Amino acid sequence: MTIDEMAGSVSPWLTGQAGHGESVISTRVRLARNLAGLPFCHSAKPEDLTHALDRIRDAVMSTNTLKTGTYMVMSELSDLDREFLVERHLISQEQAEKSGVRAVVVGDNEMVSVMINEEDHLRLQSIQPGFQSMEAWRLVDRVDSDLDTRLEFAFSCDWGYLSACPTNTGTGMRASMLVHLPALVLTGQVNRVLQGISQMGLAVRGFYGEGSEVMGNLFQISNRTALGTSEVDILQSLDNVVRKVLEMENQGREILLRDARSQIEDKIWRAYGLLKYARRLTSQEVMSLSSAVRLGKCMGIVDRVSIGALNRMLFVSQPAHLQKRLGRRMSPGERDEERANMVRSILEEEESRTGAG
Amino acid sequence: MICDSCGKEPATVHYKEMRGDESTEYHLCEKCALEKGIYITPDKKPFTVSNILGGMADEVGSDLETCEGCGLTYREFKDSGRLGCAKCYESFKEQLRPLLRRIHGSNAHMGKSPSSRQEIFEKKKEIDKIKEELAAAVDREEFEKAAELRDKLRELECS
């Protein structure tokens, strides 16, 4: 699938139909691996990197999962295409911005991909819709085992898979869930809950991962340590913590309905009205307004729009997605206009589907 | 207040180090703090994981120790937070052991292993487990059990 084909479609993991899909947008599991006998990427010579790239590409493109995948070399892509892949959660900001011999292989349904020569020689990832850490792990584990028969990874019996950054050494795994916690934010409990999460040894980040800010009440909860625990144990503790957080979020929603029903309904319908009738919308606005509508959907206040449509709105209104769709660079002002058109057409479609409006 | 380290310059960097339940406070001048990798000038370097890592790195052995695989010095690792190659883990083993423990709360890999290393890795895990049981048995003065475990250990280590 080419980038242009991707731009015309929606990531399959945005359906919103998986377990807890209304509050957990997606689950991601990634593994860091390095080739034995070659320096790590940042200290490797260009010829080492080219050598690593060739070996990894051949191995990846012969795995069952990725043999029909799309191989893309970063230096051959336009800036816009690289931004698009970042928004799509298929490559990291670092992979998009830094020079060097870098590439990515994206599987047919975008649920499995491999970054080549990022911080580590390989970064395998699987993204699944909703609350599905075990499924994401199963897929990425399968690719890893398949690659293991074709490549020799740097590994020590004491410390596991060796990584350029010691924080990843061990399983090389980071598992994260993107969760929507509006009621905890509205009731002012979110900081306390997030502190609790970090005391449990997990980390919380914003929408685009490390170093990014929180937008649209979306939080990324992930494991912080990779050594001393098995993959499945790490996933189980993530599952447990997220389940607990969702329970608290639901309690928060009940409190809001009980004590402030009319204020909440007002907030939600105002947000809906803005999304539906505004003629210019920034990405920040779409993030926070669609968060309110999503809350309305979960509380049974709004039923004319599906979770899948709200997920879609969140992704297609990102800057590079908009520009890819129209096939050209646009100024921020133009984008805001186009974004409002896009959002409006999604809502109109949903209204005619559900017979509302 | 005067710098703890050089005893000359005024201390402007105040730093608290936690090790387990113990905490030690340091009061350093900017120059000494920079040398120890504790202080990061705000306008020169962003406050990143690497900087924190560098600051956490232990003062075991010399900073100028070099990895025979890639030529990286331990000092360079402290600055960047990135190791140069897999051999670095051997070359800086003594420094990395406490560092990894502090990051992960553990020193022993328990997860997946490559198929080629599976047998060795499983055996090592088994040996580690018996060693632990053996120590516990000795603590509890269960000598018969301890002798049994010791024999099992010998057998495993010889095979």
Coordinates of C-alpha atoms in Angstrom, one line a residue:
Chain A
M1 CA 0.0 0.0 0.0
T2 CA 1.5 3.4 -1.0
I3 CA 1.3 6.5 1.1
D4 CA -1.2 8.0 -1.3
E5 CA -3.4 4.9 -0.9
M6 CA -3.1 5.2 2.9
A7 CA -4.1 8.8 2.7
G8 CA -7.4 7.9 1.0
S9 CA -8.2 5.4 3.8
V10 CA -8.4 5.2 7.6
S11 CA -6.1 3.1 9.7
P12 CA -7.9 -0.2 10.4
W13 CA -7.2 0.1 14.1
L14 CA -9.4 3.1 14.4
T15 CA -12.7 1.2 14.1
G16 CA -13.5 1.8 17.8
Q17 CA -15.2 -1.6 17.9
A18 CA -12.8 -3.5 20.1
G19 CA -13.1 -4.1 23.8
H20 CA -13.3 -0.8 25.8
G21 CA -13.0 0.9 22.4
E22 CA -14.9 4.0 23.7
S23 CA -12.2 4.9 26.2
V24 CA -9.1 3.0 25.0
I25 CA -8.4 4.2 21.4
S26 CA -5.5 1.8 20.8
T27 CA -2.9 -0.5 22.2
R28 CA 0.7 -0.5 20.9
V29 CA 3.5 -2.9 21.7
R30 CA 7.0 -2.3 20.4
L31 CA 10.2 -4.3 20.6
A32 CA 13.7 -2.9 20.3
R33 CA 16.3 -5.2 18.6
N34 CA 19.9 -4.8 17.4
L35 CA 22.0 -6.9 15.1
A36 CA 24.9 -8.7 16.8
G37 CA 28.3 -7.7 15.6
L38 CA 27.4 -4.2 14.3
P39 CA 27.7 -0.9 16.3
F40 CA 24.4 0.7 17.4
C41 CA 23.0 3.1 14.8
H42 CA 24.2 6.4 16.3
S43 CA 27.8 5.3 16.4
A44 CA 27.8 3.3 13.1
K45 CA 29.5 4.4 9.9
P46 CA 27.2 5.0 6.9
E47 CA 28.4 1.7 5.3
D48 CA 27.5 -0.2 8.5
L49 CA 24.0 1.3 8.4
T50 CA 23.6 0.5 4.7
H51 CA 24.7 -3.1 5.5
A52 CA 22.3 -3.3 8.4
L53 CA 19.5 -1.9 6.3
D54 CA 20.0 -4.4 3.5
R55 CA 20.1 -7.4 5.8
I56 CA 17.1 -6.3 7.9
R57 CA 15.0 -5.4 4.8
D58 CA 15.6 -8.8 3.2
A59 CA 14.8 -10.6 6.5
V60 CA 11.7 -8.5 7.2
M61 CA 10.3 -8.8 3.7
S62 CA 10.5 -12.6 3.9
T63 CA 8.5 -12.9 7.1
N64 CA 5.0 -14.3 6.7
T65 CA 3.5 -11.2 8.3
L66 CA 5.4 -8.6 6.3
K67 CA 6.2 -10.2 3.0
T68 CA 3.5 -8.2 1.2
G69 CA 4.3 -5.0 3.2
T70 CA 5.5 -1.7 1.9
Y71 CA 9.2 -0.8 2.2
M72 CA 9.9 3.0 2.3
V73 CA 13.3 4.7 2.6
M74 CA 13.1 7.9 4.6
S75 CA 15.5 9.9 2.3
E76 CA 13.3 9.1 -0.7
L77 CA 10.1 10.5 0.9
S78 CA 9.0 14.1 0.9
D79 CA 8.8 16.0 4.2
L80 CA 5.0 15.8 4.0
D81 CA 5.0 12.0 3.5
R82 CA 7.2 11.6 6.5
E83 CA 5.0 13.9 8.6
F84 CA 2.0 11.8 7.4
L85 CA 3.7 8.6 8.7
V86 CA 4.3 10.2 12.1
E87 CA 0.7 11.2 12.4
R88 CA -0.3 7.7 11.4
H89 CA 1.8 6.4 14.3
L90 CA 3.9 4.3 11.9
I91 CA 7.2 6.1 12.4
S92 CA 8.6 8.2 15.3
Q93 CA 9.4 11.9 15.1
E94 CA 13.1 11.0 15.3
Q95 CA 12.8 8.6 12.3
A96 CA 11.2 11.4 10.3
E97 CA 13.5 14.2 11.1
K98 CA 17.0 12.8 11.4
S99 CA 19.2 12.1 8.5
G100 CA 21.0 8.8 7.7
V101 CA 20.1 5.5 6.2
R102 CA 16.6 4.9 7.6
A103 CA 13.6 3.0 6.5
V104 CA 10.2 1.5 7.5
V105 CA 8.3 -1.6 6.5
V106 CA 4.5 -1.2 6.9
G107 CA 2.3 -4.3 6.9
D108 CA -0.8 -4.4 4.7
N109 CA -3.3 -3.4 7.4
E110 CA -0.9 -1.0 9.2
M111 CA -1.2 -3.1 12.3
V112 CA 2.4 -4.3 12.2
S113 CA 5.4 -2.3 11.1
V114 CA 9.2 -2.3 11.5
M115 CA 11.4 0.8 11.7
I116 CA 14.9 0.2 10.5
N117 CA 17.9 2.2 11.9
E118 CA 16.1 4.3 14.3
E119 CA 17.7 4.5 17.8
D120 CA 18.0 0.7 17.5
H121 CA 18.6 -1.3 14.3
L122 CA 15.0 -2.6 14.5
R123 CA 11.9 -1.3 16.2
L124 CA 9.0 -3.8 15.7
Q125 CA 5.6 -2.6 16.5
S126 CA 2.0 -3.7 16.5
I127 CA -1.0 -1.4 17.0
Q128 CA -4.4 -2.8 17.8
P129 CA -7.7 -1.1 18.3
G130 CA -9.0 -0.8 21.8
F131 CA -7.8 -2.7 24.9
Q132 CA -5.8 -5.5 23.3
S133 CA -2.3 -5.8 24.7
M134 CA -2.1 -9.6 24.4
E135 CA -3.2 -9.5 20.8
A136 CA -0.6 -6.8 20.0
W137 CA 2.1 -8.8 21.7
R138 CA 1.1 -12.0 19.9
L139 CA 1.5 -10.3 16.5
V140 CA 4.8 -8.6 17.3
D141 CA 6.2 -11.7 19.0
R142 CA 5.5 -13.7 15.9
V143 CA 7.4 -11.3 13.6
D144 CA 10.2 -11.3 16.2
S145 CA 10.4 -15.1 16.2
D146 CA 10.3 -15.2 12.5
L147 CA 13.2 -12.6 12.2
D148 CA 15.1 -14.5 14.9
T149 CA 15.6 -17.4 12.4
R150 CA 17.1 -15.0 9.8
L151 CA 19.1 -12.5 11.9
E152 CA 21.3 -12.7 15.0
F153 CA 20.2 -10.2 17.6
A154 CA 22.5 -8.7 20.3
F155 CA 21.6 -10.6 23.5
S156 CA 23.2 -11.3 26.8
C157 CA 22.0 -14.0 29.2
D158 CA 22.2 -11.6 32.1
W159 CA 20.6 -8.5 30.5
G160 CA 18.5 -9.8 27.6
Y161 CA 18.2 -7.9 24.3
L162 CA 20.9 -5.2 24.3
S163 CA 19.7 -1.7 23.3
A164 CA 21.5 1.6 22.5
C165 CA 19.7 3.1 25.5
P166 CA 19.9 1.1 28.8
T167 CA 16.3 2.0 29.6
N168 CA 15.2 -0.4 26.8
T169 CA 17.6 -3.2 27.6
G170 CA 16.0 -6.5 28.7
T171 CA 12.8 -7.4 26.9
G172 CA 13.2 -4.3 24.6
M173 CA 9.5 -4.0 25.0
R174 CA 7.3 -0.9 25.5
A175 CA 3.6 -1.5 25.7
S176 CA 1.2 1.4 25.8
M177 CA -2.5 2.2 25.6
L178 CA -4.0 5.5 24.4
V179 CA -6.8 6.3 26.9
H180 CA -9.4 9.0 27.0
L181 CA -10.0 10.3 30.6
P182 CA -12.2 13.4 30.3
A183 CA -14.1 12.9 33.6
L184 CA -11.0 12.6 35.6
V185 CA -9.8 15.9 34.1
L186 CA -13.1 17.6 34.7
T187 CA -13.4 16.4 38.2
G188 CA -9.8 17.5 39.0
Q189 CA -8.7 14.0 39.9
V190 CA -6.4 13.4 37.0
N191 CA -3.1 14.5 38.6
R192 CA -3.7 12.3 41.6
V193 CA -4.5 9.3 39.4
L194 CA -1.4 9.9 37.2
Q195 CA 0.8 10.1 40.3
G196 CA -0.6 6.8 41.3
I197 CA 0.2 5.3 37.9
S198 CA 3.8 6.4 38.1
Q199 CA 4.1 5.0 41.6
M200 CA 3.0 1.7 40.1
G201 CA 6.1 1.9 37.8
L202 CA 4.3 3.0 34.7
A203 CA 4.7 6.2 32.7
V204 CA 2.2 8.6 31.3
R205 CA 2.7 10.6 28.1
G206 CA 0.7 12.7 25.6
F207 CA -0.9 11.8 22.3
Y208 CA 2.3 11.5 20.2
G209 CA 4.4 9.7 22.9
E210 CA 7.6 10.7 24.6
G211 CA 7.8 14.5 25.3
S212 CA 4.5 15.3 23.8
E213 CA 1.8 17.3 25.6
V214 CA -1.6 16.1 26.6
M215 CA -4.3 17.0 24.1
G216 CA -8.0 16.1 24.0
N217 CA -7.8 14.4 27.4
L218 CA -5.9 11.6 25.7
F219 CA -3.2 9.9 27.8
Q220 CA -0.7 7.3 26.8
I221 CA 0.0 4.9 29.6
S222 CA 3.0 2.6 29.2
N223 CA 5.5 0.4 31.1
R224 CA 8.7 2.2 32.2
T225 CA 11.0 -0.8 32.9
A226 CA 12.0 -3.6 30.6
L227 CA 14.4 -5.7 32.6
G228 CA 13.5 -8.3 35.3
T229 CA 10.0 -9.0 34.2
S230 CA 8.6 -11.2 31.4
E231 CA 6.8 -9.7 28.5
V232 CA 3.5 -11.2 29.6
D233 CA 3.9 -10.0 33.2
I234 CA 4.6 -6.4 31.9
L235 CA 1.4 -6.6 29.8
Q236 CA -0.6 -7.9 32.7
S237 CA 0.4 -5.1 35.0
L238 CA -0.4 -2.6 32.2
D239 CA -3.8 -4.2 31.8
N240 CA -4.5 -4.1 35.5
V241 CA -3.5 -0.5 35.9
V242 CA -5.5 0.6 32.8
R243 CA -8.5 -1.3 34.0
K244 CA -8.3 0.4 37.4
V245 CA -8.0 3.8 35.7
L246 CA -11.0 3.1 33.5
E247 CA -13.0 2.2 36.7
M248 CA -12.1 5.6 38.2
E249 CA -12.9 7.4 35.0
N250 CA -16.4 5.7 35.0
Q251 CA -16.9 6.7 38.6
G252 CA -16.0 10.3 37.6
R253 CA -18.6 10.1 34.8
E254 CA -21.3 8.9 37.2
I255 CA -20.5 11.8 39.6
L256 CA -20.7 14.3 36.7
L257 CA -24.1 12.9 35.6
R258 CA -25.4 13.0 39.2
D259 CA -24.1 16.4 40.3
A260 CA -23.7 18.4 37.2
R261 CA -25.9 16.9 34.5
S262 CA -27.1 20.1 32.9
Q263 CA -23.6 21.7 32.8
I264 CA -22.2 18.6 31.2
E265 CA -25.0 18.3 28.7
D266 CA -24.5 21.9 27.8
K267 CA -20.7 21.5 27.4
I268 CA -21.2 18.4 25.2
W269 CA -23.8 19.9 22.9
R270 CA -21.9 23.2 22.6
A271 CA -18.9 21.2 21.5
Y272 CA -21.1 19.3 19.0
G273 CA -22.5 22.5 17.6
L274 CA -19.0 24.0 17.1
L275 CA -17.8 20.9 15.3
K276 CA -20.9 20.9 13.1
Y277 CA -21.2 24.5 12.2
A278 CA -17.7 26.2 12.6
R279 CA -16.1 27.2 9.3
R280 CA -12.5 27.1 10.7
L281 CA -11.1 24.7 13.2
T282 CA -7.6 24.2 14.5
S283 CA -6.3 20.6 15.3
Q284 CA -6.3 21.6 19.0
E285 CA -9.9 22.5 18.8
V286 CA -10.9 19.3 17.1
M287 CA -9.0 17.4 19.7
S288 CA -10.8 19.0 22.7
L289 CA -14.2 19.4 21.1
S290 CA -14.3 15.8 19.9
S291 CA -13.2 14.7 23.4
A292 CA -16.4 16.3 24.8
V293 CA -18.6 14.7 22.1
R294 CA -16.9 11.3 22.8
L295 CA -17.7 11.8 26.5
G296 CA -21.3 12.5 25.5
K297 CA -21.4 9.3 23.4
C298 CA -20.1 7.3 26.3
M299 CA -22.6 8.8 28.7
G300 CA -25.6 8.2 26.4
I301 CA -26.1 11.9 25.8
V302 CA -25.2 11.9 22.1
D303 CA -26.0 8.9 20.0
R304 CA -26.0 10.3 16.5
V305 CA -22.3 9.7 16.0
S306 CA -20.2 6.5 16.3
I307 CA -16.9 6.1 18.2
G308 CA -15.3 5.0 14.9
A309 CA -16.3 8.3 13.3
L310 CA -14.8 10.3 16.3
N311 CA -11.6 8.3 16.0
R312 CA -11.5 9.1 12.2
M313 CA -12.1 12.8 12.9
L314 CA -9.2 12.9 15.2
F315 CA -6.8 11.4 12.7
V316 CA -7.9 12.8 9.4
S317 CA -7.9 16.3 10.7
Q318 CA -4.2 16.3 11.5
P319 CA -2.2 18.7 9.3
A320 CA -0.3 16.2 7.1
H321 CA -3.4 14.0 6.6
L322 CA -5.4 17.0 5.4
Q323 CA -2.6 18.1 3.0
K324 CA -2.1 14.5 1.7
R325 CA -5.8 14.3 1.0
L326 CA -5.9 17.4 -1.0
G327 CA -2.6 16.6 -2.6
R328 CA -0.8 19.9 -1.8
R329 CA 0.8 22.0 0.9
M330 CA -1.6 24.4 2.6
S331 CA -1.2 27.4 4.9
P332 CA -2.4 27.0 8.5
G333 CA -5.5 29.1 7.6
E334 CA -6.4 27.0 4.6
R335 CA -6.0 23.9 6.7
D336 CA -8.4 25.2 9.4
E337 CA -11.0 25.8 6.7
E338 CA -10.4 22.4 5.1
R339 CA -10.5 20.7 8.6
A340 CA -13.9 22.3 9.4
N341 CA -15.2 21.0 6.0
M342 CA -13.9 17.5 6.8
V343 CA -15.3 17.4 10.3
R344 CA -18.7 18.7 9.1
S345 CA -18.9 16.1 6.3
I346 CA -18.1 13.3 8.8
L347 CA -20.9 14.5 11.2
E348 CA -23.4 15.0 8.3
E349 CA -22.7 11.4 7.1
E350 CA -23.2 10.1 10.7
E351 CA -26.4 12.0 11.1
S352 CA -27.9 10.7 8.0
R353 CA -26.8 7.2 8.9
T354 CA -28.4 7.4 12.4
G355 CA -31.4 9.3 11.1
A356 CA -30.7 12.3 13.3
G357 CA -30.2 16.0 12.3
Chain B
M1 CA 27.9 28.2 51.3
I2 CA 31.1 26.8 49.8
C3 CA 31.4 24.0 47.3
D4 CA 31.8 20.5 48.9
S5 CA 34.1 19.4 46.2
C6 CA 36.7 22.1 45.5
G7 CA 36.1 24.0 48.8
K8 CA 36.7 27.4 46.9
E9 CA 33.8 28.5 44.8
P10 CA 30.4 29.3 46.2
A11 CA 27.9 26.4 46.0
T12 CA 25.1 27.1 43.6
V13 CA 24.0 23.5 42.7
H14 CA 22.2 21.6 45.4
Y15 CA 21.7 18.0 44.7
K16 CA 20.1 15.2 46.7
E17 CA 21.0 11.6 45.8
M18 CA 18.7 8.8 46.9
R19 CA 20.1 5.3 47.3
G20 CA 17.6 3.0 48.7
D21 CA 16.4 4.7 51.9
E22 CA 19.5 6.8 52.3
S23 CA 19.8 10.2 50.9
T24 CA 23.0 12.3 50.7
E25 CA 23.0 16.0 49.9
Y26 CA 25.7 17.7 47.9
H27 CA 26.3 21.4 47.6
L28 CA 28.5 22.1 44.6
C29 CA 29.7 25.0 42.5
E30 CA 28.7 25.0 38.9
K31 CA 32.1 23.8 37.6
C32 CA 32.3 20.8 39.9
A33 CA 28.7 19.9 39.3
L34 CA 29.3 19.9 35.6
E35 CA 32.4 17.8 36.0
K36 CA 30.4 15.2 38.0
G37 CA 27.7 15.2 35.3
I38 CA 25.1 16.3 37.8
Y39 CA 24.4 19.8 36.6
I40 CA 23.0 20.5 33.1
T41 CA 23.2 24.1 32.0
P42 CA 19.6 24.9 31.0
D43 CA 20.3 26.9 27.9
K44 CA 22.9 24.5 26.5
K45 CA 21.3 21.1 26.8
P46 CA 17.7 20.1 27.0
F47 CA 16.6 18.1 30.0
T48 CA 16.3 14.7 28.4
V49 CA 16.4 11.1 29.5
S50 CA 20.0 11.0 28.4
N51 CA 20.9 13.8 30.8
I52 CA 19.2 12.2 33.6
L53 CA 20.8 8.9 32.8
G54 CA 24.2 10.6 32.6
G55 CA 23.6 12.1 36.0
M56 CA 22.6 8.7 37.4
A57 CA 25.6 6.9 36.1
D58 CA 27.8 5.6 38.8
E59 CA 31.3 6.7 39.6
V60 CA 32.7 3.2 39.6
G61 CA 36.0 3.0 37.7
S62 CA 37.4 5.7 35.5
D63 CA 35.4 7.9 33.1
L64 CA 38.1 7.4 30.5
E65 CA 37.7 3.6 30.3
T66 CA 37.1 2.7 26.7
C67 CA 35.0 0.1 25.0
E68 CA 37.2 -2.2 23.0
G69 CA 34.4 -2.8 20.5
C70 CA 33.6 0.8 19.4
G71 CA 36.0 3.1 21.3
L72 CA 33.3 4.8 23.3
T73 CA 34.5 6.2 26.6
Y74 CA 32.3 5.8 29.7
R75 CA 32.4 9.6 29.9
E76 CA 30.8 9.9 26.4
F77 CA 28.1 7.5 27.5
K78 CA 27.3 9.6 30.5
D79 CA 27.0 12.6 28.2
S80 CA 24.8 11.1 25.6
G81 CA 22.9 8.3 27.5
R82 CA 23.6 6.0 24.5
L83 CA 25.9 3.1 24.4
G84 CA 27.9 2.6 21.2
C85 CA 27.7 -1.2 20.6
A86 CA 26.7 -4.5 22.3
K87 CA 30.3 -4.9 23.5
C88 CA 29.9 -1.7 25.7
Y89 CA 27.7 -3.8 28.0
E90 CA 30.8 -6.1 28.6
S91 CA 33.3 -3.2 28.8
F92 CA 31.3 -1.2 31.3
K93 CA 29.8 -4.1 33.1
E94 CA 30.7 -2.9 36.5
Q95 CA 29.3 0.6 36.0
L96 CA 26.2 -0.6 34.2
R97 CA 25.2 -3.2 36.8
P98 CA 24.1 -0.7 39.4
L99 CA 22.7 1.7 36.7
L100 CA 20.5 -1.0 35.2
R101 CA 19.3 -1.9 38.7
R102 CA 18.4 1.7 39.4
I103 CA 16.5 2.1 36.1
H104 CA 14.6 -1.2 36.1
G105 CA 14.7 -2.3 39.7
S106 CA 16.3 -5.5 38.5
N107 CA 19.5 -7.0 37.1
A108 CA 18.3 -10.2 35.5
H109 CA 16.5 -10.7 32.2
M110 CA 13.3 -12.8 32.6
G111 CA 11.7 -12.4 29.2
K112 CA 12.0 -14.0 25.8
S113 CA 15.4 -15.1 24.4
P114 CA 16.6 -15.8 20.8
S115 CA 16.2 -19.4 19.7
S116 CA 19.9 -19.9 19.4
R117 CA 20.4 -18.9 23.0
Q118 CA 17.3 -20.5 24.5
E119 CA 19.0 -23.6 26.0
I120 CA 21.9 -21.6 27.6
F121 CA 19.5 -19.0 28.9
E122 CA 17.0 -21.4 30.4
K123 CA 19.9 -23.2 32.1
K124 CA 21.2 -20.0 33.5
K125 CA 17.7 -19.1 34.8
E126 CA 17.5 -22.5 36.4
I127 CA 20.9 -22.2 38.0
D128 CA 20.1 -18.7 39.4
K129 CA 16.9 -20.1 40.8
I130 CA 18.6 -23.0 42.6
K131 CA 21.3 -20.6 43.9
E132 CA 18.5 -18.5 45.5
E133 CA 16.8 -21.5 47.0
L134 CA 20.1 -22.7 48.3
A135 CA 20.9 -19.4 50.0
A136 CA 17.4 -19.5 51.6
A137 CA 17.8 -23.1 52.8
V138 CA 21.1 -22.2 54.4
D139 CA 19.5 -19.2 56.1
R140 CA 16.8 -21.4 57.5
E141 CA 19.5 -23.9 58.5
E142 CA 17.8 -26.7 56.4
F143 CA 21.1 -28.4 55.7
E144 CA 19.7 -31.6 54.2
K145 CA 17.8 -29.6 51.7
A146 CA 20.8 -27.3 51.1
A147 CA 23.0 -30.4 50.3
E148 CA 20.5 -31.7 47.9
L149 CA 20.3 -28.3 46.1
R150 CA 24.1 -28.0 46.1
D151 CA 24.3 -31.4 44.3
K152 CA 21.7 -30.4 41.8
L153 CA 23.6 -27.2 41.1
R154 CA 26.9 -29.0 40.6
E155 CA 25.2 -31.4 38.2
L156 CA 23.7 -28.5 36.2
E157 CA 26.9 -26.5 36.1
C158 CA 28.9 -29.5 34.8
S159 CA 26.5 -30.5 32.1

